[in-house]
JSON list of C-alpha atoms in Angstrom, two decimals:
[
{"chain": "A", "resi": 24, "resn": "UNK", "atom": "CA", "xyz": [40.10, -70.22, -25.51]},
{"chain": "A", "resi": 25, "resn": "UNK", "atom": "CA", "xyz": [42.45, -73.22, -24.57]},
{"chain": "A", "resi": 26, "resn": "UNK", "atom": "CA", "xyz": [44.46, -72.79, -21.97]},
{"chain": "A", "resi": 27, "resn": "UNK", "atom": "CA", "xyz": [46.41, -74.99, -19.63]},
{"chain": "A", "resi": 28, "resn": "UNK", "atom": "CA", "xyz": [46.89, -75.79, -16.13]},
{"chain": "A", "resi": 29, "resn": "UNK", "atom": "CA", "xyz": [50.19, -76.95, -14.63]},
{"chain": "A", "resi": 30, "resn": "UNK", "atom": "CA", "xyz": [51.55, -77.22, -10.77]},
{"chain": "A", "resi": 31, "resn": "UNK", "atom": "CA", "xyz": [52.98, -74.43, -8.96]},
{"chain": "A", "resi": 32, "resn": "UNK", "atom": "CA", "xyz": [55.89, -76.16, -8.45]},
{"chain": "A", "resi": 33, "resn": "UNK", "atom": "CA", "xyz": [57.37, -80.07, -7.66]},
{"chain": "A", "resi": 34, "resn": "UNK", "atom": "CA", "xyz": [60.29, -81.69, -6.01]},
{"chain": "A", "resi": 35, "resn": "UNK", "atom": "CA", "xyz": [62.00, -84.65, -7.91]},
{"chain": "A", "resi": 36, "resn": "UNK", "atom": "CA", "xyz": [64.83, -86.81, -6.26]},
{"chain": "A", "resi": 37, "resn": "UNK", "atom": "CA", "xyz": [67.52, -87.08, -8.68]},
{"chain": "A", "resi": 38, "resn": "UNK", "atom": "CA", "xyz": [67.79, -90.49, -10.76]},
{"chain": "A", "resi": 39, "resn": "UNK", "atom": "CA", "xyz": [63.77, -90.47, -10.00]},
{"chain": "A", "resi": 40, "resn": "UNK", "atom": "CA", "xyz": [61.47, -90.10, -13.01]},
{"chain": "A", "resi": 41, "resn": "UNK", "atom": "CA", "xyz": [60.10, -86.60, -12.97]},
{"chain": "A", "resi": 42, "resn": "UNK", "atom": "CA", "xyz": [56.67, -87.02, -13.69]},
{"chain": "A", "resi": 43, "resn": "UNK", "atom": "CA", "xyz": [54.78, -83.10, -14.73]},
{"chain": "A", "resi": 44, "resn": "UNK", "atom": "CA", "xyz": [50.90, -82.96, -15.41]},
{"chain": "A", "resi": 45, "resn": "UNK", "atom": "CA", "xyz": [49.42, -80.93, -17.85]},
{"chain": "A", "resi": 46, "resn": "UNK", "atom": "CA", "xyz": [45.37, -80.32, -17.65]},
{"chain": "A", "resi": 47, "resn": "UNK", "atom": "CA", "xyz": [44.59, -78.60, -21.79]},
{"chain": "A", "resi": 48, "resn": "UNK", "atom": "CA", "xyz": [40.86, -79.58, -21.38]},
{"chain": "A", "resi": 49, "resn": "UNK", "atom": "CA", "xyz": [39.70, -77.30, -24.13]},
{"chain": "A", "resi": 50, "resn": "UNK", "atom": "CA", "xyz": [42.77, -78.01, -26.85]},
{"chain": "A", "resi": 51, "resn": "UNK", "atom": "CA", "xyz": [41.10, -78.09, -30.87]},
{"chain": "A", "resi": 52, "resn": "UNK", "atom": "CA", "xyz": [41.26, -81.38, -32.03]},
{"chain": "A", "resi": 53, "resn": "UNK", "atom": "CA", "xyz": [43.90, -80.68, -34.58]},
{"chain": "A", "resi": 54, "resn": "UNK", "atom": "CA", "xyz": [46.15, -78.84, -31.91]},
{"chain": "A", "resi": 55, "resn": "UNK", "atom": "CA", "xyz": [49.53, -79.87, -30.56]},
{"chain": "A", "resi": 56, "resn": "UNK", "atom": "CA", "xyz": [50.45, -79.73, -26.96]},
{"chain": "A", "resi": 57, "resn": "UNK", "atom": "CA", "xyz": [54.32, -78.74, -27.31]},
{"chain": "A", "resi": 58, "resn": "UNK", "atom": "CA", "xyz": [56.32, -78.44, -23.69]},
{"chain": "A", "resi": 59, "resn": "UNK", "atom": "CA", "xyz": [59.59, -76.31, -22.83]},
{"chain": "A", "resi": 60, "resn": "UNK", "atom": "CA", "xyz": [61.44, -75.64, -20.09]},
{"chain": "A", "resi": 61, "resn": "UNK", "atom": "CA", "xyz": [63.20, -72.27, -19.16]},
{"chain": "A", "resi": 62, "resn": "UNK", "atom": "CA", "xyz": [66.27, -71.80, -16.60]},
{"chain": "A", "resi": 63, "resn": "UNK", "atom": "CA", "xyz": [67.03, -68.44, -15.81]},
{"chain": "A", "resi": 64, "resn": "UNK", "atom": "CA", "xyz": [67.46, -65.80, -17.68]},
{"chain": "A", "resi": 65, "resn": "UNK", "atom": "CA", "xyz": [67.97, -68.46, -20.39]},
{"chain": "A", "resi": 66, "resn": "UNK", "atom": "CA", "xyz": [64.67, -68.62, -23.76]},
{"chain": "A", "resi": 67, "resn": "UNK", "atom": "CA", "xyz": [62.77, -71.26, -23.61]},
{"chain": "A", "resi": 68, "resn": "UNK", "atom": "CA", "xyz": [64.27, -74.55, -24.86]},
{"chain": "A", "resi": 69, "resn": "UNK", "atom": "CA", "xyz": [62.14, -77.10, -27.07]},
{"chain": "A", "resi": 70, "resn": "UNK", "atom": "CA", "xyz": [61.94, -80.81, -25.48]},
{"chain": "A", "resi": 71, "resn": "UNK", "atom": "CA", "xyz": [58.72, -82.78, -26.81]},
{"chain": "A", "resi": 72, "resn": "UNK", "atom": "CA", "xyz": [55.57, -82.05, -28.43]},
{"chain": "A", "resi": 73, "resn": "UNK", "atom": "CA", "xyz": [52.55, -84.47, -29.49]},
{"chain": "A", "resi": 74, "resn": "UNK", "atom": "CA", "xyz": [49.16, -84.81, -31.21]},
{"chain": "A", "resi": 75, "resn": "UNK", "atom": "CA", "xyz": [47.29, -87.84, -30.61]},
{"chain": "A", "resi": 76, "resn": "UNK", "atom": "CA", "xyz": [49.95, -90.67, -29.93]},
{"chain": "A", "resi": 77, "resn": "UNK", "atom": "CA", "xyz": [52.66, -90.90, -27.34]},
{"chain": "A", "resi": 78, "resn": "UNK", "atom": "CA", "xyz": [56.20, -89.68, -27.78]},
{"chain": "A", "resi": 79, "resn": "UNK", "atom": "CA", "xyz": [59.57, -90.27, -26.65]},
{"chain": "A", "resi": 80, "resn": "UNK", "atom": "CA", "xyz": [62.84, -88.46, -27.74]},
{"chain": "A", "resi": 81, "resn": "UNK", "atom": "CA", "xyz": [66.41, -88.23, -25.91]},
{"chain": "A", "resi": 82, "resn": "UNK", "atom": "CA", "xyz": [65.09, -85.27, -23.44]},
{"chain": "A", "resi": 83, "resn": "UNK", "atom": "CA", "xyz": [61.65, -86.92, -22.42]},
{"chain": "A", "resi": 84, "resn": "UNK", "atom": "CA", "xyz": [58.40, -88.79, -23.17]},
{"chain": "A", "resi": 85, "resn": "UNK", "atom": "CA", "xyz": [55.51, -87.48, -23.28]},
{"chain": "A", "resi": 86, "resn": "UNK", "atom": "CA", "xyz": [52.02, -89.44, -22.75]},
{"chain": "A", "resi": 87, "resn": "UNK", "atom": "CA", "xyz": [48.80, -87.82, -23.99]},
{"chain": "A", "resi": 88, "resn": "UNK", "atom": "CA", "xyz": [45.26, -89.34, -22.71]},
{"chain": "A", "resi": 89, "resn": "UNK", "atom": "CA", "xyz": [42.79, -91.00, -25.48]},
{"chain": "A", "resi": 90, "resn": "UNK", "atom": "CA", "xyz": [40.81, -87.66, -24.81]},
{"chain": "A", "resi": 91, "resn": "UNK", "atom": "CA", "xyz": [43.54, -85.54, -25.21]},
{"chain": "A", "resi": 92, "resn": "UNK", "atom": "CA", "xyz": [42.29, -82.87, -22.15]},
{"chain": "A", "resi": 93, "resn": "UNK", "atom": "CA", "xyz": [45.47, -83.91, -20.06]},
{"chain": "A", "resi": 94, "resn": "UNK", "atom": "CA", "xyz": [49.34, -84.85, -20.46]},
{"chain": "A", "resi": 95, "resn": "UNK", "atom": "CA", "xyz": [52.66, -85.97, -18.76]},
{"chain": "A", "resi": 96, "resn": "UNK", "atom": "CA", "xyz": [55.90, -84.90, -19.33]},
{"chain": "A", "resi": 97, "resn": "UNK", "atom": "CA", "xyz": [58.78, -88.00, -18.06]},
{"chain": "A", "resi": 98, "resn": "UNK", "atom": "CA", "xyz": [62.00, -86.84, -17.28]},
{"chain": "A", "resi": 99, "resn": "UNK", "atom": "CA", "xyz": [62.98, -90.89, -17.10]},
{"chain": "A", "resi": 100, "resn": "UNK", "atom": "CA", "xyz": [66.12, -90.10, -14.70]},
{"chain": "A", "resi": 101, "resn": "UNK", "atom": "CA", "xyz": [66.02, -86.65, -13.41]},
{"chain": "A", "resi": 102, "resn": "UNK", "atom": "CA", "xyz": [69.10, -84.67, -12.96]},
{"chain": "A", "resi": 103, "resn": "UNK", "atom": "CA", "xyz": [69.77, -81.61, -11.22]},
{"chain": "A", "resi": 104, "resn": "UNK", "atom": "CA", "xyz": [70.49, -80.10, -14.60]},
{"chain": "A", "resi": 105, "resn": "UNK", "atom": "CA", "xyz": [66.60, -80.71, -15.09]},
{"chain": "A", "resi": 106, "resn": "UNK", "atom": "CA", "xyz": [65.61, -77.93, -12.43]},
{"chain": "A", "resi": 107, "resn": "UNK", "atom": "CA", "xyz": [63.85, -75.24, -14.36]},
{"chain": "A", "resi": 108, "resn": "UNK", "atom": "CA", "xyz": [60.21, -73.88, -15.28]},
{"chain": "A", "resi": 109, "resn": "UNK", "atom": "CA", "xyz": [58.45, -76.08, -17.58]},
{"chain": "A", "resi": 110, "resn": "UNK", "atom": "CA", "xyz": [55.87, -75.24, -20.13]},
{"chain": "A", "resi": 111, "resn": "UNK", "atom": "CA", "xyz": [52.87, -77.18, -21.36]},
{"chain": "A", "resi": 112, "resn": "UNK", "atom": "CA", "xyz": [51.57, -75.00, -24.51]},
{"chain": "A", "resi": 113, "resn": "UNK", "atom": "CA", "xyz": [48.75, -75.29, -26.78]},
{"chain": "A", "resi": 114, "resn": "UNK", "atom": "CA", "xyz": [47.75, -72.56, -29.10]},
{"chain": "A", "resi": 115, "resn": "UNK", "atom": "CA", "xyz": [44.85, -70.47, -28.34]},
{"chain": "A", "resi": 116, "resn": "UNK", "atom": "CA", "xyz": [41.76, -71.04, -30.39]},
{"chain": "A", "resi": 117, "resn": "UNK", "atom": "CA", "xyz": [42.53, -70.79, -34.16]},
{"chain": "A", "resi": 118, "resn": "UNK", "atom": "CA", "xyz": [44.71, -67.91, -34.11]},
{"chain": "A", "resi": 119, "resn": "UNK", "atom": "CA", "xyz": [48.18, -67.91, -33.67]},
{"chain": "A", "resi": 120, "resn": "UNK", "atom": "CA", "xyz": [48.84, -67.16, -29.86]},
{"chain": "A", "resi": 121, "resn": "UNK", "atom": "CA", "xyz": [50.44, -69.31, -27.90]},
{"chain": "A", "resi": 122, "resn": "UNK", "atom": "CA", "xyz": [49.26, -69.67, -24.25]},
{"chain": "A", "resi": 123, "resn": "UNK", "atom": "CA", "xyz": [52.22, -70.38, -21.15]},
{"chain": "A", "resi": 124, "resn": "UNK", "atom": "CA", "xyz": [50.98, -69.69, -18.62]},
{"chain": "A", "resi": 125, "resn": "UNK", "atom": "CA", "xyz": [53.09, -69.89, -15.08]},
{"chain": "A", "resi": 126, "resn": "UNK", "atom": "CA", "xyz": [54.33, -73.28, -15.35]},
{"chain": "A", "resi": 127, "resn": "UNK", "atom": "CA", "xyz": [55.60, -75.66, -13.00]},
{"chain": "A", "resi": 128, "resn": "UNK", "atom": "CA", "xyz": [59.11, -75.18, -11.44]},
{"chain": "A", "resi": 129, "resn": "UNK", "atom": "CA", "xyz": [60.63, -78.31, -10.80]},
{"chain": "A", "resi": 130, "resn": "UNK", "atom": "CA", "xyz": [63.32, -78.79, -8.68]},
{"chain": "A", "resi": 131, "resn": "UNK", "atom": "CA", "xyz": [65.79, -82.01, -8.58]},
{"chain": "A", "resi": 132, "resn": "UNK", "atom": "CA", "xyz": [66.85, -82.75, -5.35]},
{"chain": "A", "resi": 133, "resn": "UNK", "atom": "CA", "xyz": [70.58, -84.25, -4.62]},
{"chain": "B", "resi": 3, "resn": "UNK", "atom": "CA", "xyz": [75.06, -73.80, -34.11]},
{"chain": "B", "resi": 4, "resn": "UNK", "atom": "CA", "xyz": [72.89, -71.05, -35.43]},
{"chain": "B", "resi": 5, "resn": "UNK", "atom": "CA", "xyz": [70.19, -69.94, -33.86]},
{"chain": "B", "resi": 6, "resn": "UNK", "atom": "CA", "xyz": [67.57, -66.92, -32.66]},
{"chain": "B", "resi": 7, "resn": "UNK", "atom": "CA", "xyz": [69.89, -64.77, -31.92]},
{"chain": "B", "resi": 8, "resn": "UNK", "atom": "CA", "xyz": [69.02, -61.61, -29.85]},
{"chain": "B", "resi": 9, "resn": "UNK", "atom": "CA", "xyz": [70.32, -57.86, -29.69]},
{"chain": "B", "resi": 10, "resn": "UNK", "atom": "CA", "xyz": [71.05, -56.03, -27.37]},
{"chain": "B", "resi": 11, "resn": "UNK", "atom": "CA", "xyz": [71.05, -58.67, -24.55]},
{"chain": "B", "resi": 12, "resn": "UNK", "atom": "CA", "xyz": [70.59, -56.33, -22.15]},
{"chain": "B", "resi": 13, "resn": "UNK", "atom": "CA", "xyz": [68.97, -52.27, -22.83]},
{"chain": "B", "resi": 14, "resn": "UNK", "atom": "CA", "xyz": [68.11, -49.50, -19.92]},
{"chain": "B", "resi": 15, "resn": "UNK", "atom": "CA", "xyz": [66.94, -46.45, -20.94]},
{"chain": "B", "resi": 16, "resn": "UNK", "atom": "CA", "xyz": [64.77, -43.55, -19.61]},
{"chain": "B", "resi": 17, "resn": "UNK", "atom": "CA", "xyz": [61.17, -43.19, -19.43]},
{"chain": "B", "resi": 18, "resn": "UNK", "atom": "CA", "xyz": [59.73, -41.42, -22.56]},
{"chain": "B", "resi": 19, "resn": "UNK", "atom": "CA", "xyz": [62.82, -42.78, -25.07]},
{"chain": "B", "resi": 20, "resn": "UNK", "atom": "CA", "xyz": [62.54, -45.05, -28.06]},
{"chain": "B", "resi": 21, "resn": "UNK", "atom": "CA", "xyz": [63.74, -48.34, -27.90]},
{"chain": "B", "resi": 22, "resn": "UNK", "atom": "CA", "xyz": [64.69, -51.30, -30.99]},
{"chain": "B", "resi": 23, "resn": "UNK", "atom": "CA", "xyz": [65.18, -54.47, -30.55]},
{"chain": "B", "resi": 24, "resn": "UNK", "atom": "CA", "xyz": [66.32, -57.24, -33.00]},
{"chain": "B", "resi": 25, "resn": "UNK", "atom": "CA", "xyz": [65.67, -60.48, -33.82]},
{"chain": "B", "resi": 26, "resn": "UNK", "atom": "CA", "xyz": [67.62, -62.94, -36.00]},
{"chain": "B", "resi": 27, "resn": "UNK", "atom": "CA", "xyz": [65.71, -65.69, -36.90]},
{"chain": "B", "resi": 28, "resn": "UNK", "atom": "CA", "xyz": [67.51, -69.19, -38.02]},
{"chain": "B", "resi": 29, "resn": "UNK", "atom": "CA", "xyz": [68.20, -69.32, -41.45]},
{"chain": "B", "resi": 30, "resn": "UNK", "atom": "CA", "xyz": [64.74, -70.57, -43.58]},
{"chain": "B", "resi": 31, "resn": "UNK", "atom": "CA", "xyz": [62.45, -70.10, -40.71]},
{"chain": "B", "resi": 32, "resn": "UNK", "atom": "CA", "xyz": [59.48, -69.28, -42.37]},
{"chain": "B", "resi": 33, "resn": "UNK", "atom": "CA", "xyz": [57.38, -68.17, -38.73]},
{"chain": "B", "resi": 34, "resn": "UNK", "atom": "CA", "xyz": [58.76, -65.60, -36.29]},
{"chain": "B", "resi": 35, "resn": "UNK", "atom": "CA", "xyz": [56.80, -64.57, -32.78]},
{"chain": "B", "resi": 36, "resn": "UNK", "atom": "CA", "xyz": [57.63, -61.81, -30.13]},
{"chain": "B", "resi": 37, "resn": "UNK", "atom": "CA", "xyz": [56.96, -62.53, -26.71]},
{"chain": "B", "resi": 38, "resn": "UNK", "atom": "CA", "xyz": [57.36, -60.48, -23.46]},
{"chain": "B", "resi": 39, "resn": "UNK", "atom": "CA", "xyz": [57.84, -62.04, -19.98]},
{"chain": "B", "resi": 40, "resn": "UNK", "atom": "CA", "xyz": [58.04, -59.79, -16.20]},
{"chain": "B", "resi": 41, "resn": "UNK", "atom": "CA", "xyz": [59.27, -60.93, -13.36]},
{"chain": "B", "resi": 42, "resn": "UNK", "atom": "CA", "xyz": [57.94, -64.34, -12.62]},
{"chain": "B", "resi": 43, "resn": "UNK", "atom": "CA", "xyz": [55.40, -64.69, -15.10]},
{"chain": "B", "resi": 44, "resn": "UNK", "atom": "CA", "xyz": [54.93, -66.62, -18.10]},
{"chain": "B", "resi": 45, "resn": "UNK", "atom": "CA", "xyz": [55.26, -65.81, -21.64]},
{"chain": "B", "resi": 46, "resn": "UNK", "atom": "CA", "xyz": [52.45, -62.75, -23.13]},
{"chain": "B", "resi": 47, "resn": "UNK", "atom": "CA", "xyz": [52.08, -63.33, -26.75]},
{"chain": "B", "resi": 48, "resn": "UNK", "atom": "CA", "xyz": [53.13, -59.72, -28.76]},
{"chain": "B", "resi": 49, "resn": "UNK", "atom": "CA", "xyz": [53.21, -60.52, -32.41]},
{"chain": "B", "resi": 50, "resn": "UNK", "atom": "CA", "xyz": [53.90, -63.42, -35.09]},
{"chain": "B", "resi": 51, "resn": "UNK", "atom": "CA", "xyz": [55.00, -63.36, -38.75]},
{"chain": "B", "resi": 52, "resn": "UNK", "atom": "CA", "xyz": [54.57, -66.08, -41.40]},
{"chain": "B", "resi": 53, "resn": "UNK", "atom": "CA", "xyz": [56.11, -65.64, -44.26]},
{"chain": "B", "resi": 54, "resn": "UNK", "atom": "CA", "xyz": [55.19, -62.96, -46.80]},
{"chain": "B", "resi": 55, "resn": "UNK", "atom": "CA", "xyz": [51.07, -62.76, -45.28]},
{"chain": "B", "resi": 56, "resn": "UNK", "atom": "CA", "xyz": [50.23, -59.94, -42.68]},
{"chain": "B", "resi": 57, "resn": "UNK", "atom": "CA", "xyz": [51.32, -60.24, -38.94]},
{"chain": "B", "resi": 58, "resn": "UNK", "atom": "CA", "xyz": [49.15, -61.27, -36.73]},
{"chain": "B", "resi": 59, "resn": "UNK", "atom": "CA", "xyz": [49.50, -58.05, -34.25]},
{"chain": "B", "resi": 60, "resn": "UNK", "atom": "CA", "xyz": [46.87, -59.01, -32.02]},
{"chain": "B", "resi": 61, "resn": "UNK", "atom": "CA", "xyz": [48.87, -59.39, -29.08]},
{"chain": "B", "resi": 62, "resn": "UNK", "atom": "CA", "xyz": [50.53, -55.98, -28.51]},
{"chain": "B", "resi": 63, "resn": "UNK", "atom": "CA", "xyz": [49.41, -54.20, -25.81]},
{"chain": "B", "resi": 64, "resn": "UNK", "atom": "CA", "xyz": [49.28, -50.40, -27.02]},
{"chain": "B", "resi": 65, "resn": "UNK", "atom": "CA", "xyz": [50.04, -48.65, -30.07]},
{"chain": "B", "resi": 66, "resn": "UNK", "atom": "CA", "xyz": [53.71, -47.81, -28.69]},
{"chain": "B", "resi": 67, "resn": "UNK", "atom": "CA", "xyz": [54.58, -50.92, -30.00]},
{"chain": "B", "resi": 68, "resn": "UNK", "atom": "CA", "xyz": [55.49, -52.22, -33.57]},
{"chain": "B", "resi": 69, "resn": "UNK", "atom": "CA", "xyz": [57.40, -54.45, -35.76]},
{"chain": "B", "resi": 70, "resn": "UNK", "atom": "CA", "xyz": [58.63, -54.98, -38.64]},
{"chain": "B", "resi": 71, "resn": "UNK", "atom": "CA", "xyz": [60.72, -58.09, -40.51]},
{"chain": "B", "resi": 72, "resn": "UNK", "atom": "CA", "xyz": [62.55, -57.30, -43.53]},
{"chain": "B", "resi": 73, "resn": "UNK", "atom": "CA", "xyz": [62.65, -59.86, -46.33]},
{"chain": "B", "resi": 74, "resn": "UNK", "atom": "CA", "xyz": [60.76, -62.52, -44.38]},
{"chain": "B", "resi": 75, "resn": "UNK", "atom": "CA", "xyz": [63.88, -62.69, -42.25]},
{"chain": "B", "resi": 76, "resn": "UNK", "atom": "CA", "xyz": [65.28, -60.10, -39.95]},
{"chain": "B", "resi": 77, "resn": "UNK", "atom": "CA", "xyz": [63.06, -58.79, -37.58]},
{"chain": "B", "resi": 78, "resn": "UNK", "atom": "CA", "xyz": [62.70, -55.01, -35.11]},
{"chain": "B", "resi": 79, "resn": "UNK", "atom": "CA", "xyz": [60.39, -54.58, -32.50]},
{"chain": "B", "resi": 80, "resn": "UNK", "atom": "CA", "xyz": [60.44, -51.10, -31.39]},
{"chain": "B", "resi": 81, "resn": "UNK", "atom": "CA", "xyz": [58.88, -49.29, -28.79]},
{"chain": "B", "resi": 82, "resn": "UNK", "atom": "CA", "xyz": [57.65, -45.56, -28.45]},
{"chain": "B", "resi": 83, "resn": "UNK", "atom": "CA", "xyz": [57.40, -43.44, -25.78]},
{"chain": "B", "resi": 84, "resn": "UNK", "atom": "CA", "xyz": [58.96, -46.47, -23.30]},
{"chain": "B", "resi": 85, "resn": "UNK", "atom": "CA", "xyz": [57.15, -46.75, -20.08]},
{"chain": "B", "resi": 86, "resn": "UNK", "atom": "CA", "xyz": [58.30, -48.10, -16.45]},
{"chain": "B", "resi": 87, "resn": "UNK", "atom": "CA", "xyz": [55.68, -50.80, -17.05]},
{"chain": "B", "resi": 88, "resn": "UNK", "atom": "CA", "xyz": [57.14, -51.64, -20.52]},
{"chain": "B", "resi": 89, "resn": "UNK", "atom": "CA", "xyz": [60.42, -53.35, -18.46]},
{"chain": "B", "resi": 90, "resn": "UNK", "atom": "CA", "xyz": [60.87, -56.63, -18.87]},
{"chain": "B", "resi": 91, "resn": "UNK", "atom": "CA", "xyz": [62.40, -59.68, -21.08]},
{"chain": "B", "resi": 92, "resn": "UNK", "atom": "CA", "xyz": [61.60, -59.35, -24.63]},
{"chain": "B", "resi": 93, "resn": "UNK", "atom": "CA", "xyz": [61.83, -63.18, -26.59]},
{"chain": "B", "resi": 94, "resn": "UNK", "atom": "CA", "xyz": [61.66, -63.85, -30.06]},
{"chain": "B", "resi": 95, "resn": "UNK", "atom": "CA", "xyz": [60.90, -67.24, -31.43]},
{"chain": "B", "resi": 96, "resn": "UNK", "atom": "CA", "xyz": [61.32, -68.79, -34.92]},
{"chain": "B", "resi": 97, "resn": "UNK", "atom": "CA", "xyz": [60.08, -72.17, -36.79]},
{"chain": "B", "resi": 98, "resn": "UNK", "atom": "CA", "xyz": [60.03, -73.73, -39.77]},
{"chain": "B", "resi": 99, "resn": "UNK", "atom": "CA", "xyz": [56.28, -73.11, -39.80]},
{"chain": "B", "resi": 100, "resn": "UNK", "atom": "CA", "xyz": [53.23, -72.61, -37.93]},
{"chain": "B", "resi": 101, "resn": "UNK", "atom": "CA", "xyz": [53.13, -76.00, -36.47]},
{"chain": "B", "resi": 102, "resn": "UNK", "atom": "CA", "xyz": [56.28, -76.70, -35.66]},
{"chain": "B", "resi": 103, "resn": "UNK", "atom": "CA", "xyz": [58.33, -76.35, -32.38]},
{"chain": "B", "resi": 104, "resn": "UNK", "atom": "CA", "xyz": [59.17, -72.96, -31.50]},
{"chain": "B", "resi": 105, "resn": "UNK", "atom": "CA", "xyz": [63.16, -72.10, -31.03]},
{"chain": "B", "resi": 106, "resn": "UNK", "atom": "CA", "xyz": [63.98, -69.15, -28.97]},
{"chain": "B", "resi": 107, "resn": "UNK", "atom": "CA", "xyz": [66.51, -66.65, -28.47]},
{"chain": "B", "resi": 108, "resn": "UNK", "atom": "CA", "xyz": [67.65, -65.54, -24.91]},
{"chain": "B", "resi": 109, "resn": "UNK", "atom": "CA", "xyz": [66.17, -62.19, -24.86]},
{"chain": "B", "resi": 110, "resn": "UNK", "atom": "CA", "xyz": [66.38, -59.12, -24.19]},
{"chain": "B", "resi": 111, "resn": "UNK", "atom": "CA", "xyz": [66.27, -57.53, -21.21]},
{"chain": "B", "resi": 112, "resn": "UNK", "atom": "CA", "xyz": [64.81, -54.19, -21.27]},
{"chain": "B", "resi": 113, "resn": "UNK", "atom": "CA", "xyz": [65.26, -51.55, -17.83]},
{"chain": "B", "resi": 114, "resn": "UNK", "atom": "CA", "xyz": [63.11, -48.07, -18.33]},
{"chain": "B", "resi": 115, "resn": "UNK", "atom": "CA", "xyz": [64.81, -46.12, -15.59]}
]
């Protein structure tokens, strides 16, 4: 089943680029990997999510390898707004699950 | 904006009692998942809807749990019998369809006393 593995946790000085590794080594080759990020006792909000290619929006970028068994999340200029939980997904198998895991908590430091 | 919206936000209730909690998905949402998440722990996968076919229910974990959603919209999960283990944050998710981005609601935060 895919699954993902992500960081404990990180430390990011703020205005630094916050740079989060994602291992999905066993992602289907017609899955996304989508990330979120959680504060607490808030849902999980939606930042980026790719295929094959690279992808930047206002919140992040997000840089997939040519294999596609590993990712980045770039917070370009981390804020301390940015400190949460974040969330590399990819769904498991060919059903419908979804699998989160633990995370990584980042935390922007002042 | 509209969005999942959640009710109750937060629900504590005794050991052995029924429980319902609802989901509103955003309007033309055509997917719809339940999640639960304890303390410090990630996301467990409960149940997802898409559109008019037959939930996926592979994810609950006993048969004290069900759901329903109404006219592809709406949606209850409701659980029988509550447990102490059964406390935690219950999430629902929408999307416009099985492959794209989930949006979530805030949950709700069940306490079985």
């Amino acid at each position: 089943d895919a699954k993902t593995t992500q960081p404990p946790s990180m430390d990011c000085a703020e205005g630094r680029a916050a740079n989060l590794p994602c291992n999905h080594s066993t992602i289907s080759g017609n899955e996304y990997v989508y990330w979120y990020r959680q504060i607490h006792s808030q849902g999980p909000q939606y930042i980026i999510h790719g295929l094959k290619n690279n992808e930047t929006n206002e919140m992040a970028s997000l840089i997939i390898t040519e294999d596609r068994k590993s990712s980045t999340l770039i917070l370009p200029h981390a804020t301390l707004r940015d400190t949460a939980v974040y969330y590399c997904i990819v769904r498991v198998a060919a059903g419908n699950q979804f699998y989160f895991g633990t995370g990584t908590s980042l935390t922007v430091i002042p | 904006g509209a969005g999942v919206s959640q009710s109750p936000s937060n629900k504590v209730t005794e050991k052995g009692k029924d429980v319902e909690l609802r989901c509103d998905p955003i309007s033309g949402h055509t997917a719809l998942y339940w999640y639960r998440q304890s303390l410090g722990q990630g996301l467990e996968f409960l149940i997802y809807f898409q559109g008019n076919s037959a939930p996926d229910k592979s994810g609950l974990p006993s048969d004290r749990f069900s759901a329903e959603r109404t006219g592809g919209s709406v949606s209850t999960l409701t659980i029988q019998r509550t447990q102490q283990e059964d406390s935690a944050v219950y999430l629902c998710a929408s999307s416009r369809d099985r492959d794209q981005p989930q949006h979530f609601g805030d949950g709700t935060r069940l306490s079985i006393l």
